[in-house]
CSV table of N, CA and C in Angstrom, one decimal:
chain,number,residue,atom,x,y,z
V,223,MET,N,0.8,-1.2,-0.4
V,223,MET,CA,0.2,0.5,-0.4
V,223,MET,C,1.2,1.9,-0.2
V,224,SER,N,0.6,1.9,-0.9
V,224,SER,CA,1.3,3.4,-0.9
V,224,SER,C,0.5,4.3,-0.1
V,225,ALA,N,1.3,5.5,0.4
V,225,ALA,CA,1.6,6.7,1.0
V,225,ALA,C,0.2,7.2,0.9
V,226,LYS,N,0.3,7.1,-0.7
V,226,LYS,CA,-1.0,8.3,-1.1
V,226,LYS,C,-2.9,7.7,-1.0
V,227,GLU,N,-2.6,6.0,-1.1
V,227,GLU,CA,-3.6,5.1,-0.4
V,227,GLU,C,-4.2,4.3,0.9
V,228,LEU,N,-3.3,5.5,2.6
V,228,LEU,CA,-3.4,5.2,3.1
V,228,LEU,C,-4.2,6.4,3.7
V,229,PRO,N,-5.1,5.8,5.4
V,229,PRO,CA,-6.1,6.6,5.0
V,229,PRO,C,-5.8,7.7,5.9
V,230,LEU,N,-6.3,9.8,6.3
V,230,LEU,CA,-5.7,9.8,6.1
V,230,LEU,C,-6.0,10.2,7.6
V,231,ILE,N,-7.0,9.9,8.1
V,231,ILE,CA,-7.7,10.3,10.2
V,231,ILE,C,-8.7,8.4,9.8
V,232,VAL,N,-8.2,7.8,11.3
V,232,VAL,CA,-8.9,6.8,11.2
V,232,VAL,C,-9.7,7.3,13.2
V,233,ALA,N,-11.1,6.6,13.0
V,233,ALA,CA,-11.4,6.0,13.6
V,233,ALA,C,-11.4,5.4,14.9
V,234,VAL,N,-11.2,5.3,16.3
V,234,VAL,CA,-10.2,5.1,17.7
V,234,VAL,C,-11.8,4.3,18.7
V,235,PRO,N,-12.1,3.9,19.2
V,235,PRO,CA,-13.0,3.2,19.1
V,235,PRO,C,-12.5,3.2,20.6
V,236,LEU,N,-13.4,3.4,22.3
V,236,LEU,CA,-13.3,4.4,22.8
V,236,LEU,C,-13.4,3.4,24.2
V,237,LYS,N,-12.6,2.8,25.6
V,237,LYS,CA,-13.1,2.5,26.4
V,237,LYS,C,-14.0,2.3,27.4
V,238,GLY,N,-15.6,2.4,27.1
V,238,GLY,CA,-16.2,2.9,28.3
V,238,GLY,C,-17.4,3.0,26.4
V,239,GLY,N,-16.8,3.3,25.7
V,239,GLY,CA,-18.0,3.8,24.5
V,239,GLY,C,-17.7,5.1,23.8
V,240,GLY,N,-17.7,5.0,22.3
V,240,GLY,CA,-17.6,5.9,22.0
V,240,GLY,C,-16.2,6.2,21.2
V,241,LEU,N,-16.1,7.2,19.8
V,241,LEU,CA,-14.8,7.0,19.2
V,241,LEU,C,-14.3,8.5,19.6
V,242,ALA,N,-12.3,8.5,19.0
V,242,ALA,CA,-12.2,9.7,19.0
V,242,ALA,C,-11.2,9.4,17.4
V,243,GLN,N,-10.9,10.2,16.9
V,243,GLN,CA,-10.4,10.8,16.0
V,243,GLN,C,-8.3,10.5,15.9
V,244,LEU,N,-8.7,9.4,15.3
V,244,LEU,CA,-6.3,9.5,15.0
V,244,LEU,C,-5.5,9.5,13.6
V,245,THR,N,-4.7,10.8,13.9
V,245,THR,CA,-4.4,10.4,12.5
V,245,THR,C,-2.2,10.4,12.3
V,246,ARG,N,-2.4,9.9,11.6
V,246,ARG,CA,-1.0,9.5,11.2
V,246,ARG,C,0.5,11.1,12.2
V,247,THR,N,0.0,12.2,12.1
V,247,THR,CA,0.7,13.3,12.4
V,247,THR,C,-0.1,13.6,13.9
V,248,ALA,N,-0.5,12.9,14.4
V,248,ALA,CA,-1.2,12.6,16.1
V,248,ALA,C,0.3,11.5,17.2
V,249,VAL,N,0.2,10.6,15.8
V,249,VAL,CA,1.0,9.8,16.6
V,249,VAL,C,2.5,10.1,16.5
V,250,ALA,N,3.0,10.8,15.3
V,250,ALA,CA,4.6,11.0,15.1
V,250,ALA,C,5.0,11.6,16.2
V,251,GLU,N,3.6,12.7,17.0
V,251,GLU,CA,3.8,14.1,17.7
V,251,GLU,C,4.1,13.1,18.7
V,252,ALA,N,3.1,11.7,19.8
V,252,ALA,CA,3.0,10.9,20.8
V,252,ALA,C,4.1,10.4,20.5
V,253,LEU,N,5.3,9.8,20.0
V,253,LEU,CA,6.2,9.1,19.7
V,253,LEU,C,7.3,10.0,20.4
V,254,LEU,N,6.9,11.5,20.2
V,254,LEU,CA,8.5,12.1,20.5
V,254,LEU,C,8.4,12.0,22.5
V,255,ASP,N,7.3,12.0,23.3
V,255,ASP,CA,7.2,11.8,24.3
V,255,ASP,C,6.5,10.7,24.6
V,256,THR,N,6.6,9.8,23.8
V,256,THR,CA,7.1,8.4,24.8
V,256,THR,C,7.4,7.4,24.4
V,257,ALA,N,8.1,7.3,25.8
V,257,ALA,CA,8.9,6.4,26.6
V,257,ALA,C,9.2,5.0,25.5
V,258,GLU,N,10.6,4.7,26.0
V,258,GLU,CA,10.5,2.4,24.9
V,258,GLU,C,9.6,2.0,26.4
V,259,ASP,N,10.5,1.4,26.1
V,259,ASP,CA,10.2,-0.2,26.5
V,259,ASP,C,11.2,-0.7,26.9
V,260,ARG,N,11.9,-0.6,28.5
V,260,ARG,CA,13.1,-0.7,28.7
V,260,ARG,C,12.5,-1.7,29.5
V,261,ASP,N,11.8,-1.8,30.5
V,261,ASP,CA,11.3,-2.9,31.4
V,261,ASP,C,10.9,-4.0,31.1
V,262,ARG,N,10.6,-4.2,29.1
V,262,ARG,CA,10.1,-5.7,29.0
V,262,ARG,C,9.1,-5.1,29.3
V,263,LYS,N,7.6,-4.9,30.0
V,263,LYS,CA,6.7,-4.4,30.6
V,263,LYS,C,5.5,-5.6,29.8
V,264,TYR,N,5.5,-4.4,28.7
V,264,TYR,CA,4.9,-5.0,27.7
V,264,TYR,C,4.4,-5.6,26.8
V,265,ASP,N,4.0,-6.2,25.8
V,265,ASP,CA,3.9,-7.9,24.9
V,265,ASP,C,4.1,-6.8,24.2
V,266,VAL,N,3.0,-6.0,23.7
V,266,VAL,CA,3.1,-5.6,22.4
V,266,VAL,C,3.6,-3.9,21.9
V,267,LEU,N,4.5,-4.3,21.1
V,267,LEU,CA,5.2,-2.9,20.5
V,267,LEU,C,5.3,-2.5,19.2
V,268,VAL,N,5.4,-1.3,18.6
V,268,VAL,CA,5.9,-0.9,17.1
V,268,VAL,C,6.5,0.1,17.6
V,269,GLN,N,7.9,-0.1,16.5
V,269,GLN,CA,8.7,0.4,16.2
V,269,GLN,C,9.2,1.3,14.8
V,270,ILE,N,9.1,2.7,15.3
V,270,ILE,CA,9.3,3.7,14.6
V,270,ILE,C,10.0,4.3,14.8
V,271,ALA,N,10.5,4.6,13.6
V,271,ALA,CA,11.5,5.5,13.6
V,271,ALA,C,13.1,5.2,14.4
V,272,GLY,N,13.0,3.7,14.2
V,272,GLY,CA,14.8,3.2,15.2
V,272,GLY,C,13.8,3.1,17.3
V,273,LYS,N,12.7,3.7,17.3
V,273,LYS,CA,12.7,3.9,18.3
V,273,LYS,C,10.7,2.8,19.1
V,274,THR,N,11.4,2.1,20.1
V,274,THR,CA,10.2,0.7,20.4
V,274,THR,C,9.0,0.4,21.4
V,275,VAL,N,8.1,1.3,21.5
V,275,VAL,CA,7.3,1.2,22.1
V,275,VAL,C,5.7,0.8,22.8
V,276,PRO,N,5.8,0.7,23.6
V,276,PRO,CA,4.0,0.3,23.6
V,276,PRO,C,2.8,0.8,22.5
V,277,VAL,N,1.9,-0.1,22.1
V,277,VAL,CA,1.7,0.2,21.3
V,277,VAL,C,0.1,0.9,21.8
V,278,ILE,N,0.1,0.7,22.9
V,278,ILE,CA,-1.5,0.9,24.0
V,278,ILE,C,-1.1,2.5,24.5
V,279,THR,N,-0.2,2.8,25.0
V,279,THR,CA,0.8,3.9,25.3
V,279,THR,C,1.4,5.1,24.0
V,280,LEU,N,0.8,4.7,23.2
V,280,LEU,CA,1.8,5.7,21.7
V,280,LEU,C,0.2,5.4,21.9
V,281,VAL,N,-0.5,5.3,21.7
V,281,VAL,CA,-2.2,5.7,20.8
V,281,VAL,C,-3.1,5.8,22.2
V,282,ARG,N,-2.3,6.2,22.9
V,282,ARG,CA,-3.8,7.3,24.1
V,282,ARG,C,-3.3,8.1,24.3
V,283,ASN,N,-0.9,8.0,24.0
V,283,ASN,CA,-0.9,9.4,24.1
V,283,ASN,C,-1.0,10.2,23.1
V,284,ALA,N,-1.5,9.3,21.6
V,284,ALA,CA,-2.1,10.5,20.6
V,284,ALA,C,-3.3,10.9,20.8
V,285,LEU,N,-4.2,10.5,21.5
V,285,LEU,CA,-5.2,10.7,21.9
V,285,LEU,C,-5.5,11.8,22.3
V,286,GLY,N,-4.3,11.8,23.3
V,286,GLY,CA,-4.2,13.2,24.2
V,286,GLY,C,-4.7,12.5,25.7
V,287,GLY,N,-4.3,11.0,25.7
V,287,GLY,CA,-4.8,10.5,27.0
V,287,GLY,C,-6.1,10.0,27.0
V,288,LYS,N,-7.0,9.2,25.8
V,288,LYS,CA,-8.2,8.7,26.1
V,288,LYS,C,-7.4,7.5,26.0
V,289,ASN,N,-8.3,6.1,26.2
V,289,ASN,CA,-8.4,5.2,26.5
V,289,ASN,C,-8.7,4.6,25.4
V,290,PRO,N,-8.2,3.6,24.5
V,290,PRO,CA,-8.9,2.9,23.3
V,290,PRO,C,-8.8,1.6,23.7
V,291,ASP,N,-10.2,0.9,23.2
V,291,ASP,CA,-10.6,-0.3,24.0
V,291,ASP,C,-9.7,-1.3,24.3
V,292,ASN,N,-9.2,-1.3,23.4
V,292,ASN,CA,-7.9,-2.3,24.1
V,292,ASN,C,-6.7,-2.7,22.5
V,293,THR,N,-5.7,-3.1,23.6
V,293,THR,CA,-4.6,-3.3,23.6
V,293,THR,C,-4.7,-4.2,21.5
V,294,ASN,N,-5.6,-4.6,21.7
V,294,ASN,CA,-5.9,-5.1,19.3
V,294,ASN,C,-6.6,-3.7,18.8
V,295,THR,N,-7.0,-3.3,19.2
V,295,THR,CA,-7.6,-2.3,18.4
V,295,THR,C,-6.9,-1.1,18.6
V,296,ALA,N,-5.5,-0.4,19.3
V,296,ALA,CA,-4.8,-0.1,19.4
V,296,ALA,C,-4.1,-0.5,17.8
V,297,GLU,N,-3.3,-1.5,18.1
V,297,GLU,CA,-2.1,-2.3,16.9
V,297,GLU,C,-3.2,-2.0,15.7
V,298,MET,N,-4.5,-2.5,15.5
V,298,MET,CA,-4.7,-2.2,14.1
V,298,MET,C,-5.1,-0.8,14.5
V,299,VAL,N,-5.4,0.2,14.8
V,299,VAL,CA,-5.2,2.0,13.7
V,299,VAL,C,-4.1,1.7,13.3
V,300,LEU,N,-2.6,1.3,14.0
V,300,LEU,CA,-2.1,1.9,14.0
V,300,LEU,C,-1.3,1.2,13.0
V,301,ARG,N,-2.1,-0.2,12.2
V,301,ARG,CA,-2.4,-0.6,10.4
V,301,ARG,C,-2.1,0.2,10.0
V,302,MET,N,-3.4,0.6,10.7
V,302,MET,CA,-4.3,0.8,9.2
V,302,MET,C,-3.8,2.5,8.8
V,303,LEU,N,-2.5,3.1,10.2
V,303,LEU,CA,-1.7,4.5,9.9
V,303,LEU,C,-0.8,3.6,9.1
V,304,GLY,N,-0.7,2.8,8.3
V,304,GLY,CA,0.6,2.2,7.9
V,304,GLY,C,2.2,2.1,8.8
V,305,PHE,N,1.8,1.4,9.9
V,305,PHE,CA,2.2,1.8,11.0
V,305,PHE,C,2.6,0.0,11.1
V,306,MET,N,3.6,-0.6,9.7
V,306,MET,CA,4.1,-2.0,9.9
V,306,MET,C,4.4,-2.8,11.4
V,307,ASP,N,5.7,-1.5,11.6
V,307,ASP,CA,6.0,-2.7,11.9
V,307,ASP,C,6.0,-3.1,13.9
V,308,ILE,N,5.2,-4.4,13.6
V,308,ILE,CA,4.1,-4.4,15.4
V,308,ILE,C,5.1,-6.5,16.0
V,309,LEU,N,5.7,-5.8,17.3
V,309,LEU,CA,6.4,-6.7,18.0
V,309,LEU,C,5.0,-7.7,19.2
V,310,ALA,N,5.1,-8.6,19.0
V,310,ALA,CA,4.3,-9.1,19.8
V,310,ALA,C,5.4,-10.2,21.1
V,311,ARG,N,5.4,-10.3,21.9
V,311,ARG,CA,5.5,-11.4,22.7
V,311,ARG,C,4.7,-12.5,23.2
V,312,ARG,N,4.8,-13.4,22.8
V,312,ARG,CA,4.2,-14.0,23.1
V,312,ARG,C,4.7,-14.7,24.2
V,313,ARG,N,3.9,-15.3,25.4
V,313,ARG,CA,4.1,-16.7,26.6
V,313,ARG,C,3.3,-18.0,26.7
V,314,PHE,N,4.1,-19.4,26.5
V,314,PHE,CA,3.9,-20.2,27.1
V,314,PHE,C,3.8,-21.0,28.0
V,315,ASP,N,2.9,-22.5,27.9
V,315,ASP,CA,3.1,-22.3,29.4
V,315,ASP,C,4.5,-24.1,28.7
V,316,LYS,N,5.6,-23.5,29.9
V,316,LYS,CA,5.9,-24.4,30.7
V,316,LYS,C,6.3,-26.0,29.7
V,317,ASP,N,5.0,-26.6,31.0
V,317,ASP,CA,5.5,-27.9,30.1
V,317,ASP,C,4.1,-27.9,29.0
V,318,SER,N,3.1,-27.8,28.4
V,318,SER,CA,2.2,-28.3,27.8
V,318,SER,C,3.6,-27.7,26.0
V,319,GLY,N,4.0,-26.0,25.8
V,319,GLY,CA,4.3,-25.7,25.1
V,319,GLY,C,2.7,-24.7,24.5
V,320,GLN,N,2.0,-24.8,25.0
V,320,GLN,CA,0.2,-24.5,24.1
V,320,GLN,C,1.1,-23.2,25.1
V,321,PRO,N,0.3,-21.6,23.5
V,321,PRO,CA,0.5,-20.5,24.7
V,321,PRO,C,-0.8,-20.1,25.2
V,322,ARG,N,0.2,-19.0,26.1
V,322,ARG,CA,-0.9,-18.9,27.3
V,322,ARG,C,-1.9,-17.9,27.1
V,323,ARG,N,-3.0,-18.1,27.8
V,323,ARG,CA,-4.2,-16.2,28.0
V,323,ARG,C,-4.1,-15.8,29.5
V,324,LEU,N,-3.7,-15.6,30.1
V,324,LEU,CA,-3.3,-14.7,31.2
V,324,LEU,C,-4.1,-13.6,31.3
V,325,THR,N,-4.3,-13.7,32.6
V,325,THR,CA,-5.7,-12.4,32.9
V,325,THR,C,-5.0,-11.2,33.4
V,326,ARG,N,-4.7,-10.4,33.5
V,326,ARG,CA,-3.9,-9.3,34.2
V,326,ARG,C,-3.3,-9.0,35.2
V,327,PRO,N,-4.1,-9.4,36.3
V,327,PRO,CA,-3.6,-10.3,37.6
V,327,PRO,C,-2.4,-10.4,37.5
V,328,GLN,N,-2.1,-11.6,36.2
V,328,GLN,CA,-1.7,-12.9,36.9
V,328,GLN,C,-0.7,-12.5,35.5
V,329,LEU,N,-0.4,-11.8,34.5
V,329,LEU,CA,0.8,-10.9,33.8
V,329,LEU,C,1.2,-10.7,35.1
V,330,GLN,N,0.6,-9.7,35.5
V,330,GLN,CA,1.9,-8.6,36.2
V,330,GLN,C,2.2,-9.9,37.6
V,331,ASN,N,2.9,-10.5,38.2
V,331,ASN,CA,2.6,-11.5,38.2
V,331,ASN,C,4.4,-13.1,37.9
V,332,THR,N,3.9,-12.4,36.9
V,332,THR,CA,5.7,-13.3,35.0
V,332,THR,C,5.7,-12.4,34.5
V,333,THR,N,7.0,-12.9,34.8
V,333,THR,CA,8.4,-12.1,34.0
V,333,THR,C,8.7,-13.0,32.1
V,334,ILE,N,9.1,-12.8,31.3
V,334,ILE,CA,9.3,-13.0,30.1
V,334,ILE,C,10.7,-14.4,30.7
């Protein structure tokens, strides 16, 4: 997809309902103030201009503090705007080797 084919504005579903508009410019500006994930706290990251930042934090910052519905929503709107370098860490069960789905409290007590 060429830059000419990318949408200028994408609607983002918000946590608790409603929509917000997100632009590539807002993402680029938010990138300047979004810290990299040096503590490996987040599982879904985006790499833009050599900087690796949490997807959810970047989109929240680009929306002026409004929370996107979830991480998947944040990832999808970044992809729609042409940001394709999305990195996802997966956690696997040590015994079965199967992917794990953990609740937020369970995630807080894990390491990678």
